[in-house]
mmCIF file of C-alpha atoms in Angstrom:
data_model
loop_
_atom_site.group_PDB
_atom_site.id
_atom_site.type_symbol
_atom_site.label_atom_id
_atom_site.label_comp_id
_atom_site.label_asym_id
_atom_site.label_seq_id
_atom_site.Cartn_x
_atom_site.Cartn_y
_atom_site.Cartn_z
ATOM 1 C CA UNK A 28 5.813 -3.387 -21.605
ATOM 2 C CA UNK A 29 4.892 -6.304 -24.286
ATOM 3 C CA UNK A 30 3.350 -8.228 -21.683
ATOM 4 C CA UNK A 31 0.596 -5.016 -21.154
ATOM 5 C CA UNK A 32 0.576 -5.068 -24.445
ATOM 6 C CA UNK A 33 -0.444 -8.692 -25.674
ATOM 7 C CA UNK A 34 -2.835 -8.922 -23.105
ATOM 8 C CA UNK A 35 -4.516 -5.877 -24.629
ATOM 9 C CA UNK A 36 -4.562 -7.454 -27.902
ATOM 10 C CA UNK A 37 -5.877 -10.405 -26.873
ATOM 11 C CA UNK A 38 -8.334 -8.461 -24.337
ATOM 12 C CA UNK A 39 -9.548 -6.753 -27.733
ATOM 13 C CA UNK A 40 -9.384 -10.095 -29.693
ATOM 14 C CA UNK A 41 -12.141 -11.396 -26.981
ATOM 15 C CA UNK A 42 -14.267 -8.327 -27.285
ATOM 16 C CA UNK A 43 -14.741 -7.472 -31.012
ATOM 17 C CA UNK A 44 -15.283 -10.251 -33.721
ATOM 18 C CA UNK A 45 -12.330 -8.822 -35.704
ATOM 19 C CA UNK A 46 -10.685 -6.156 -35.997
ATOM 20 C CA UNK A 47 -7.206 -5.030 -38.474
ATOM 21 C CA UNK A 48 -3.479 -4.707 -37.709
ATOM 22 C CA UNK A 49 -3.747 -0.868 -38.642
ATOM 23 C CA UNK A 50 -6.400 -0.041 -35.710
ATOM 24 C CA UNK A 51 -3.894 -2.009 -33.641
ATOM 25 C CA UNK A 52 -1.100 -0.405 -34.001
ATOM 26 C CA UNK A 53 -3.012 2.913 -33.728
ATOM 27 C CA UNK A 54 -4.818 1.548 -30.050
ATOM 28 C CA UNK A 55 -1.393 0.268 -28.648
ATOM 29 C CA UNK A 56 0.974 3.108 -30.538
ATOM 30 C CA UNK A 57 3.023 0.629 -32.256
ATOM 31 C CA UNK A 58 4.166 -0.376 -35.661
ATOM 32 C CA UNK A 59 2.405 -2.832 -37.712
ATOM 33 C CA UNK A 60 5.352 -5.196 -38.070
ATOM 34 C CA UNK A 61 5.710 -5.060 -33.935
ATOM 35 C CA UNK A 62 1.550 -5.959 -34.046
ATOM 36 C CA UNK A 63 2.736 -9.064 -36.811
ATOM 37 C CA UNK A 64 5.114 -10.063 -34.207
ATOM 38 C CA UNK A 65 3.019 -9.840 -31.329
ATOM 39 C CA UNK A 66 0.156 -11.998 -32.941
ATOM 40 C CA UNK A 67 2.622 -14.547 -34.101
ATOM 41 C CA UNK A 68 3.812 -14.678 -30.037
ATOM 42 C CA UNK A 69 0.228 -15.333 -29.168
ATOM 43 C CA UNK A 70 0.000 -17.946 -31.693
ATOM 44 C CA UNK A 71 2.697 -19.799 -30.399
ATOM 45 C CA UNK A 72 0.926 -19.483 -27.064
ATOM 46 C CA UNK A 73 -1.711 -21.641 -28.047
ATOM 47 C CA UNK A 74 -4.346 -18.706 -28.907
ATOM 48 C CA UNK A 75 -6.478 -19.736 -31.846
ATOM 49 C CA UNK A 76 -6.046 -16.392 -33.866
ATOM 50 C CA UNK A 77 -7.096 -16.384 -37.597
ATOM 51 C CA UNK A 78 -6.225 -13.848 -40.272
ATOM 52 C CA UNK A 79 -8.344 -13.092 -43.534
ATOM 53 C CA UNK A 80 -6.604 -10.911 -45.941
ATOM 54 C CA UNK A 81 -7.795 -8.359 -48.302
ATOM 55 C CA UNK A 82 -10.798 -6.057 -48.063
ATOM 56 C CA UNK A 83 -13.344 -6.896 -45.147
ATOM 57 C CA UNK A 84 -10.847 -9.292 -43.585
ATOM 58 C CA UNK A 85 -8.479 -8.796 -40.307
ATOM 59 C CA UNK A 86 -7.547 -10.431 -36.866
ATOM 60 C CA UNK A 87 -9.898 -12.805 -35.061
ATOM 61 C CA UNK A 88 -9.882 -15.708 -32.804
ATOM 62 C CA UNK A 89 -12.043 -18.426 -33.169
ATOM 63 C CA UNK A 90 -15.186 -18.184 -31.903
ATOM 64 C CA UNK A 91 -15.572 -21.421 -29.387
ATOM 65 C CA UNK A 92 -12.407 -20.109 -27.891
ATOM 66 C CA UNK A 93 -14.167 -16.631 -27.236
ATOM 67 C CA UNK A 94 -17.096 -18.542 -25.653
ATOM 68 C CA UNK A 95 -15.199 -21.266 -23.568
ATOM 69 C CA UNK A 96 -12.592 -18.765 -22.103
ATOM 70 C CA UNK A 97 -14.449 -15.384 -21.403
ATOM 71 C CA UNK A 98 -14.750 -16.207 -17.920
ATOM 72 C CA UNK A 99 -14.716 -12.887 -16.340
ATOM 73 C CA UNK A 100 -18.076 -11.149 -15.704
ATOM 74 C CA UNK A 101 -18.576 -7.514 -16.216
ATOM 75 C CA UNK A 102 -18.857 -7.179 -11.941
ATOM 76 C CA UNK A 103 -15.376 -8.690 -11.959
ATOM 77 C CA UNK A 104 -13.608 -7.013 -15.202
ATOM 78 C CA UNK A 105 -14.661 -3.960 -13.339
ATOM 79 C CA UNK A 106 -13.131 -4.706 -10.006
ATOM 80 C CA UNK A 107 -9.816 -5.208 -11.503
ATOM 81 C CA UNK A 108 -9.778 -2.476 -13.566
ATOM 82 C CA UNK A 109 -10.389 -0.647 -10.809
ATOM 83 C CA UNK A 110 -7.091 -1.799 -8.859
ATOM 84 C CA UNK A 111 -5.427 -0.868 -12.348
ATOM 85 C CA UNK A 112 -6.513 2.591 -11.763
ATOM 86 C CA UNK A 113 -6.109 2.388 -8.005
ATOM 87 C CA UNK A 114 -1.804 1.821 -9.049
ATOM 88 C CA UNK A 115 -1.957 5.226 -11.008
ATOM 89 C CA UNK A 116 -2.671 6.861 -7.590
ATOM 90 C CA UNK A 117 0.583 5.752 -5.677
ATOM 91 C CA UNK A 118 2.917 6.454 -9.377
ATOM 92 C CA UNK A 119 1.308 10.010 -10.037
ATOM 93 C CA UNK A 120 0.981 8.804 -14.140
ATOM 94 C CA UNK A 121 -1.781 7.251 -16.356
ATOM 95 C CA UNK A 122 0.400 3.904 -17.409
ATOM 96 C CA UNK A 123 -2.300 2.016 -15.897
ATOM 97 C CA UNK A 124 -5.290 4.006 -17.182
ATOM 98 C CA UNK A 125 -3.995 3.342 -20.540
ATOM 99 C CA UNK A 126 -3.461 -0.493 -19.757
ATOM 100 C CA UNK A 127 -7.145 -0.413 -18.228
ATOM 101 C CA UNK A 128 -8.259 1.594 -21.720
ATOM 102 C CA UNK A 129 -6.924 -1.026 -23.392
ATOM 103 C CA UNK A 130 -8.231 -3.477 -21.618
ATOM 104 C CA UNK A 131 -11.604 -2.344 -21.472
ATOM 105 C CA UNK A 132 -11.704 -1.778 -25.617
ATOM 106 C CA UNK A 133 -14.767 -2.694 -27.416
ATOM 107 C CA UNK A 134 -16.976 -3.279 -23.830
ATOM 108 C CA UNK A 135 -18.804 0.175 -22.712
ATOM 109 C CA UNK A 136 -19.538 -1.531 -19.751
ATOM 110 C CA UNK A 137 -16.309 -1.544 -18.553
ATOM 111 C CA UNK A 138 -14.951 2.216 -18.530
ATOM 112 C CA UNK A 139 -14.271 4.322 -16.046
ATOM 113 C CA UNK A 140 -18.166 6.739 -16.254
ATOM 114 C CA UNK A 141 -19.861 3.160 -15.175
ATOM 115 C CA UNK A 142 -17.167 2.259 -12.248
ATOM 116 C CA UNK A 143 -19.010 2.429 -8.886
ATOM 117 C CA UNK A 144 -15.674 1.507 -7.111
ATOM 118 C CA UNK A 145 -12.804 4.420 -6.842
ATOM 119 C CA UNK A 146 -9.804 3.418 -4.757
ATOM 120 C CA UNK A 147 -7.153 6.200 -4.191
ATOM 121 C CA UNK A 148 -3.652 4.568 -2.790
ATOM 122 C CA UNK A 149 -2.025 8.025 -2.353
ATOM 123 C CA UNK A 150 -0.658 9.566 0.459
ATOM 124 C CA UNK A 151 0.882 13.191 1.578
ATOM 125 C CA UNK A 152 4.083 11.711 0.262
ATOM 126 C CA UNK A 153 3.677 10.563 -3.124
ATOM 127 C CA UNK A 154 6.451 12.968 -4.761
ATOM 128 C CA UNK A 155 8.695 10.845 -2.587
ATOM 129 C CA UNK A 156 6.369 7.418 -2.726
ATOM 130 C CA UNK A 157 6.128 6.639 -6.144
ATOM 131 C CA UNK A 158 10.319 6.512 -7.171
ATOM 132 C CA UNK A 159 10.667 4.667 -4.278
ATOM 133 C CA UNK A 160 8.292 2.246 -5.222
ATOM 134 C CA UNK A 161 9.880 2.026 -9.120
ATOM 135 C CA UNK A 162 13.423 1.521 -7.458
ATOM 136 C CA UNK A 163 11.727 -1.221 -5.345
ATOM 137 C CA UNK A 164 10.108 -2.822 -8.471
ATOM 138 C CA UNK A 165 13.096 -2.698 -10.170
ATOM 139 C CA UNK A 166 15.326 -4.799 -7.180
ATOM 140 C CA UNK A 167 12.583 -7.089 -7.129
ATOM 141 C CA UNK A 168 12.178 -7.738 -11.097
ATOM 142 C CA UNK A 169 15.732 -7.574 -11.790
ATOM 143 C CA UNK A 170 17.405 -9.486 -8.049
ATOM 144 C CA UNK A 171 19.679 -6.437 -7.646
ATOM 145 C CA UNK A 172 19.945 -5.259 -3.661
ATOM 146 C CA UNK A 173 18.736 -2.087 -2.123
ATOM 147 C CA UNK A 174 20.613 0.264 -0.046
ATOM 148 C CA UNK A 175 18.449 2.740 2.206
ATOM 149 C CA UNK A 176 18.899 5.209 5.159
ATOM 150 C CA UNK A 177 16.162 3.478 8.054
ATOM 151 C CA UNK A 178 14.111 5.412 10.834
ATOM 152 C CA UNK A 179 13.116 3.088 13.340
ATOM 153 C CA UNK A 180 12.210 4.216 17.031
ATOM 154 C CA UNK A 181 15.009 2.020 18.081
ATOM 155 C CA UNK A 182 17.785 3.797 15.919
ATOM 156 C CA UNK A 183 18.328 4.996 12.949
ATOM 157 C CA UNK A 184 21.266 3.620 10.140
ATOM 158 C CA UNK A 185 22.105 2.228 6.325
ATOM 159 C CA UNK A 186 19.951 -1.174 5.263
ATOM 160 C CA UNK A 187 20.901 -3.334 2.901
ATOM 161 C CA UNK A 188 18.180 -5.598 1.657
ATOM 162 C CA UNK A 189 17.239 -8.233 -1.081
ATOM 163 C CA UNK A 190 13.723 -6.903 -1.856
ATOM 164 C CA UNK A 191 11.035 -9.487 -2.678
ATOM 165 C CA UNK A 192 7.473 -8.432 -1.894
ATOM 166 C CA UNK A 193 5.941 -4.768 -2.315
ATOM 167 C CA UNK A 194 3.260 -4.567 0.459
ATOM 168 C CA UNK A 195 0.145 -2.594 1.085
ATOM 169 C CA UNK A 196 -0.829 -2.974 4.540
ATOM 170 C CA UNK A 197 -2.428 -0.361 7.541
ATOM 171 C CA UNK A 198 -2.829 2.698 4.733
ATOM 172 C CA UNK A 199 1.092 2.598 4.316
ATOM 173 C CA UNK A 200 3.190 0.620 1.732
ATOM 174 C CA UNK A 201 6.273 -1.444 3.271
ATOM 175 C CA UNK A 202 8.721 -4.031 1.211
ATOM 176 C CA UNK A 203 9.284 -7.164 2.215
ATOM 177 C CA UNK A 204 13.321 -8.287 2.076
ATOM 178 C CA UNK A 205 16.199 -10.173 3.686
ATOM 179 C CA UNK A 206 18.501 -7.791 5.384
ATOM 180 C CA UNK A 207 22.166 -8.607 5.701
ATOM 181 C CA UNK A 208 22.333 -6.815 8.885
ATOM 182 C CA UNK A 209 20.020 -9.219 10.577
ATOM 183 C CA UNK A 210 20.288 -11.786 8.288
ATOM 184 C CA UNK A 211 16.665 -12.354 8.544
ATOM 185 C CA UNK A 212 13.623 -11.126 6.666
ATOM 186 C CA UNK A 213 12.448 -8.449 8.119
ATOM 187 C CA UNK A 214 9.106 -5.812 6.785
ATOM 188 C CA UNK A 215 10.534 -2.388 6.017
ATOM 189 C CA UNK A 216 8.073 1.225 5.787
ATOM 190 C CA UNK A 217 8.927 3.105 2.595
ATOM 191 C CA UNK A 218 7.965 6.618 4.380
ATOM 192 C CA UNK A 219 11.061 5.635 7.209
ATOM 193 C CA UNK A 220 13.293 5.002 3.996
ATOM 194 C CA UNK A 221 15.576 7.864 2.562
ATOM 195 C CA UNK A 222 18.648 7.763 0.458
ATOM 196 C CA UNK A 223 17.427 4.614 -1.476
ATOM 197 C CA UNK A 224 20.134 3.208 -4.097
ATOM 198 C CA UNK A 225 19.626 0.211 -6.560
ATOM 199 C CA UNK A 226 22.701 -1.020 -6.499
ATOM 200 C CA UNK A 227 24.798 -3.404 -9.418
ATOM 201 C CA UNK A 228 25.084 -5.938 -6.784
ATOM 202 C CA UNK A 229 22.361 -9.128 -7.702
ATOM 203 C CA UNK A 230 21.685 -12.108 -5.162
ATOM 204 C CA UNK A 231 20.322 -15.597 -5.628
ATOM 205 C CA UNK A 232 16.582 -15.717 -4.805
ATOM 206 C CA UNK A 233 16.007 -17.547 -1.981
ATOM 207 C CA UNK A 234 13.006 -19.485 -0.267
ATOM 208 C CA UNK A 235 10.721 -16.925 0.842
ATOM 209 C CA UNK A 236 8.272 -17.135 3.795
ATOM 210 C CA UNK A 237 5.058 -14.995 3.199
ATOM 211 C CA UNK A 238 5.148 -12.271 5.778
ATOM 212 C CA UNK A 239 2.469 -12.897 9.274
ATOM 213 C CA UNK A 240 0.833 -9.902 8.873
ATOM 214 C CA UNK A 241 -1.532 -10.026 11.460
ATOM 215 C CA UNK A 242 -2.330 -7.320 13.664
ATOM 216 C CA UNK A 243 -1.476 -9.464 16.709
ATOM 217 C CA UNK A 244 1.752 -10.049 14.904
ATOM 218 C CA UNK A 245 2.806 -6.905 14.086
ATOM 219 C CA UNK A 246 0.871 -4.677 17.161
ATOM 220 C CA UNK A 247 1.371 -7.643 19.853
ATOM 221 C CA UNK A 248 0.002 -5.557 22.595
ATOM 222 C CA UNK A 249 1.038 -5.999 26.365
ATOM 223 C CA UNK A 250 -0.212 -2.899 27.615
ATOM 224 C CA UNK A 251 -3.482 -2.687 28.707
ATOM 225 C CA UNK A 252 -4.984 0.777 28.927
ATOM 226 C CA UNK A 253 -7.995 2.094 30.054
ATOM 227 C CA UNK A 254 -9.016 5.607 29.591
ATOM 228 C CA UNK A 255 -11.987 7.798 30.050
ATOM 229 C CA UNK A 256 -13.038 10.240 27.036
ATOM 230 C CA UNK A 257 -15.830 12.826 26.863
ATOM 231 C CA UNK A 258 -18.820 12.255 24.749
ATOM 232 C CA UNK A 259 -17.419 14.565 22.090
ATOM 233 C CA UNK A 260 -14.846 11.731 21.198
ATOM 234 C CA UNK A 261 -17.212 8.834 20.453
ATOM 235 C CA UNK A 262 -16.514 9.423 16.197
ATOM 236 C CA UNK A 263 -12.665 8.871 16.822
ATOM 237 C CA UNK A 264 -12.879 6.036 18.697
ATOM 238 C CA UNK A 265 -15.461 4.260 16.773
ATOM 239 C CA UNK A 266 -13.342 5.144 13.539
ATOM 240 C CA UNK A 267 -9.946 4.195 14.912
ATOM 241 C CA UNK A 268 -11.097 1.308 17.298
ATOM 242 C CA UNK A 269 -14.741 0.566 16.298
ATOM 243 C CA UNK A 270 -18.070 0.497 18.607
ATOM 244 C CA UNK A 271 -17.233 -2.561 20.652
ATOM 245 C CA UNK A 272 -13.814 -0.296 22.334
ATOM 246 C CA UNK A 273 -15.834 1.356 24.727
ATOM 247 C CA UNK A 274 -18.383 1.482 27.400
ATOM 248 C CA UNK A 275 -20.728 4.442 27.297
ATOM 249 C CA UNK A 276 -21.093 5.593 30.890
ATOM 250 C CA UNK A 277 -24.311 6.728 32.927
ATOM 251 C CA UNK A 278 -22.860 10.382 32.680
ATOM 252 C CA UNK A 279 -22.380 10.053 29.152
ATOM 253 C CA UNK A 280 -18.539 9.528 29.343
ATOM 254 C CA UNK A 281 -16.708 6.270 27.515
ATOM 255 C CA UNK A 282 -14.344 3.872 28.923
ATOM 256 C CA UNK A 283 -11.792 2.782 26.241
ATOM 257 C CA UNK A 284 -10.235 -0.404 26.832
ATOM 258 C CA UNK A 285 -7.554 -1.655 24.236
ATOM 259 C CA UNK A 286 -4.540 -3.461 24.078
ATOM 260 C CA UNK A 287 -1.022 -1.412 23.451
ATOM 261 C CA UNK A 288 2.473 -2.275 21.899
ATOM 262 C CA UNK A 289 4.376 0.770 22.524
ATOM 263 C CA UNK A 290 4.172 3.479 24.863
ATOM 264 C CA UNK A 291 5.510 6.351 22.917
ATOM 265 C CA UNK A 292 2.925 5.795 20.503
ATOM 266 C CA UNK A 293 0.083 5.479 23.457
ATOM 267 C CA UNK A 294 1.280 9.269 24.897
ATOM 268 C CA UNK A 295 1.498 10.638 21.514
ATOM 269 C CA UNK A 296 -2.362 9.578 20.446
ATOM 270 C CA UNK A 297 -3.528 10.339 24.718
ATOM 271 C CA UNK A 298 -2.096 14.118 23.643
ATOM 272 C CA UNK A 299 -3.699 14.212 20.677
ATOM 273 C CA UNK A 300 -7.248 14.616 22.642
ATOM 274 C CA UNK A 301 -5.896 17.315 25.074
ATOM 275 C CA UNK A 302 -8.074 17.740 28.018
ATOM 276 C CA UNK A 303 -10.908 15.372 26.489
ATOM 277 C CA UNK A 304 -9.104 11.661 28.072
ATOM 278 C CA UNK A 305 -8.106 10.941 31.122
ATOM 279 C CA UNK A 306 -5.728 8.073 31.754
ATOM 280 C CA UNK A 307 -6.625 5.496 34.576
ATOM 281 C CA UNK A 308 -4.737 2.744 33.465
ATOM 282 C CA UNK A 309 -1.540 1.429 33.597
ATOM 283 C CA UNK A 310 -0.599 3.222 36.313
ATOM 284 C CA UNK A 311 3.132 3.599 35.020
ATOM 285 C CA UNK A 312 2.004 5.264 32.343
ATOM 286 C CA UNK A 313 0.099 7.195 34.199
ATOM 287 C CA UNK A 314 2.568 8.995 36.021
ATOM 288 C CA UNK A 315 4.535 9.174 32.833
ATOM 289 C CA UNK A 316 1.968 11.481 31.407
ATOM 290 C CA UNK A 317 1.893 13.443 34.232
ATOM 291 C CA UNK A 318 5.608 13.886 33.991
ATOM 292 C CA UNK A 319 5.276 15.179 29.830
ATOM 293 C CA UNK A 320 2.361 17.593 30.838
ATOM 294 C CA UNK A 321 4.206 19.082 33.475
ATOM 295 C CA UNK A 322 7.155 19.617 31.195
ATOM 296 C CA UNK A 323 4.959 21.140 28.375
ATOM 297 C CA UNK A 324 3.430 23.203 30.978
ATOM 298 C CA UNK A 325 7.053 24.423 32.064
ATOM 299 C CA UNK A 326 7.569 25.452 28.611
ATOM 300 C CA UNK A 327 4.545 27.773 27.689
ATOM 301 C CA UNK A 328 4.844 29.625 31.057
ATOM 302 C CA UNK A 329 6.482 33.201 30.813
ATOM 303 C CA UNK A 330 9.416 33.708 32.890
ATOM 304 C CA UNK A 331 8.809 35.530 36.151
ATOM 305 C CA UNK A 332 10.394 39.386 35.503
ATOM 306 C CA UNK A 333 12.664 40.646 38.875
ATOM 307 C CA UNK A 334 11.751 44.164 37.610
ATOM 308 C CA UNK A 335 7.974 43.215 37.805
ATOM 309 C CA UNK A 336 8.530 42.155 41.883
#
């Protein structure tokens, strides 16, 4: 994109006292006349660039301009070109390595052998991830609508959406759109989306609330659960919930006590621990569990054979 592009030019421009149209074509795989055209565009932006002709000259800017606007330290360069790399994680290609290389030209300090933060955005589905998230970019950049098959526990049917925000949030991406079903914005999980279409159809931007993404928000709670787990689950709980989730009993055993939206979601993690938790509250829920272990139970026990009576 020229955008990447002139800022790496002008990221060079700040690093090195001056450098020549040739090396910049080579660094950003362009022509020279495209680098002409790209320095005149910063010009016009109000960047102070000189050129000197001939033997020994080439591109510069002026030097109070390199001192007054450097204002990134080498701690903060580094953090974002570590989100730069973080992005190449989710696509599964090196466009923003090559953005970060040429943003991190002419200052050792800044590559990748002297990062001490790594972030990693990917996920078991990034085959399927990353398109989606180009098709999303796409809606959003050019105001064209998005069609999608949805998953929801609720029910399950086509979306159409006006796509505004691409969202990172609770190690799972989500986009942020108006849907013309509800007519209200409304936060949608990529890895519940299938059959996503960009369609022709473009829409009128419209005022746009930030999305409340608070956990109380979005995990409101209403059930409150208590169960008992053996020692040999403190590590889950204190990574999932943290230390101050439980009560460490005289026997050793831990009373969980949290705040749950949905129940499904509460049975599924309880059976996740097998005979390690015991339920004692809500209980409803309870007796619920009881229910699903009887009917698991029903399922793994061998038929009774007449010929064996």
């Amino acid at each position: 994109m020229k955008i990447d592009r002139l800022i790496g030019i002008l990221s060079v421009l700040l690093q090195q006292d001056m450098v020549t149209a040739p090396f910049l074509a080579e660094r950003f795989e362009v022509s020279r006349r495209t680098i002409n055209r790209d320095i005149e565009d910063l010009c016009r932006a109000g960047i102070p660039i000189v050129t000197m002709p001939g033997a020994g000259g080439g591109i510069s800017i002026m030097e109070n301009y390199k001192v007054d606007r450097t204002v990134f330290t080498t701690r903060e360069m580094q953090d974002i070109l570590a989100g730069l790399r973080s992005l190449d994680s989710v696509s599964g290609t090196s466009q923003y390595s090559l953005l970060m290389e040429k943003l991190s030209a002419g200052g050792s300090d800044f590559m990748a052998g002297s990062q001490s933060i790594l972030i990693d955005l990917s996920s078991w589905y990034k085959e399927e991830l990353a398109p989606k998230i180009d098709s999303i970019r796409a809606a959003i950049d050019g105001r064209r609508e998005l069609e999608f098959l949805y998953f929801s526990p609720k029910m399950e049917g086509k979306r159409r959406i006006e796509a505004y925000y691409l969202i990172f949030r609770w190690s799972s991406w989500y986009v942020w759109g108006w849907c013309t079903r509800r007519q209200d914005f409304r936060l949608f999980k990529l890895n519940r989306m299938a059959e996503l279409r960009l369609l022709d159809a473009r829409f009128e931007p419209r005022k746009v609330p930030l999305p409340d993404l608070k956990n109380e928000r979005i995990f409101p709670g209403g059930i409150r659960v208590k169960v008992l787990f053996e020692p040999e689950c403190k590590w889950r709980l204190v990574e999932e919930f943290g230390l101050d989730c439980f009560e460490e009993q005289e026997d050793g055993k831990l009373l969980f006590h949290a705040d749950y939206t949905y129940q499904d979601n509460l049975l599924s993690w309880l059976l996740t621990f097998g005979d390690r938790a015991e339920l004692l509250e809500p209980e409803n829920i309870r007796e619920e569990l009881q229910k699903i272990i009887e009917n698991m139970r029903s399922k793994y026990i061998p038929p009774v054979r007449l010929d064996a009576l």
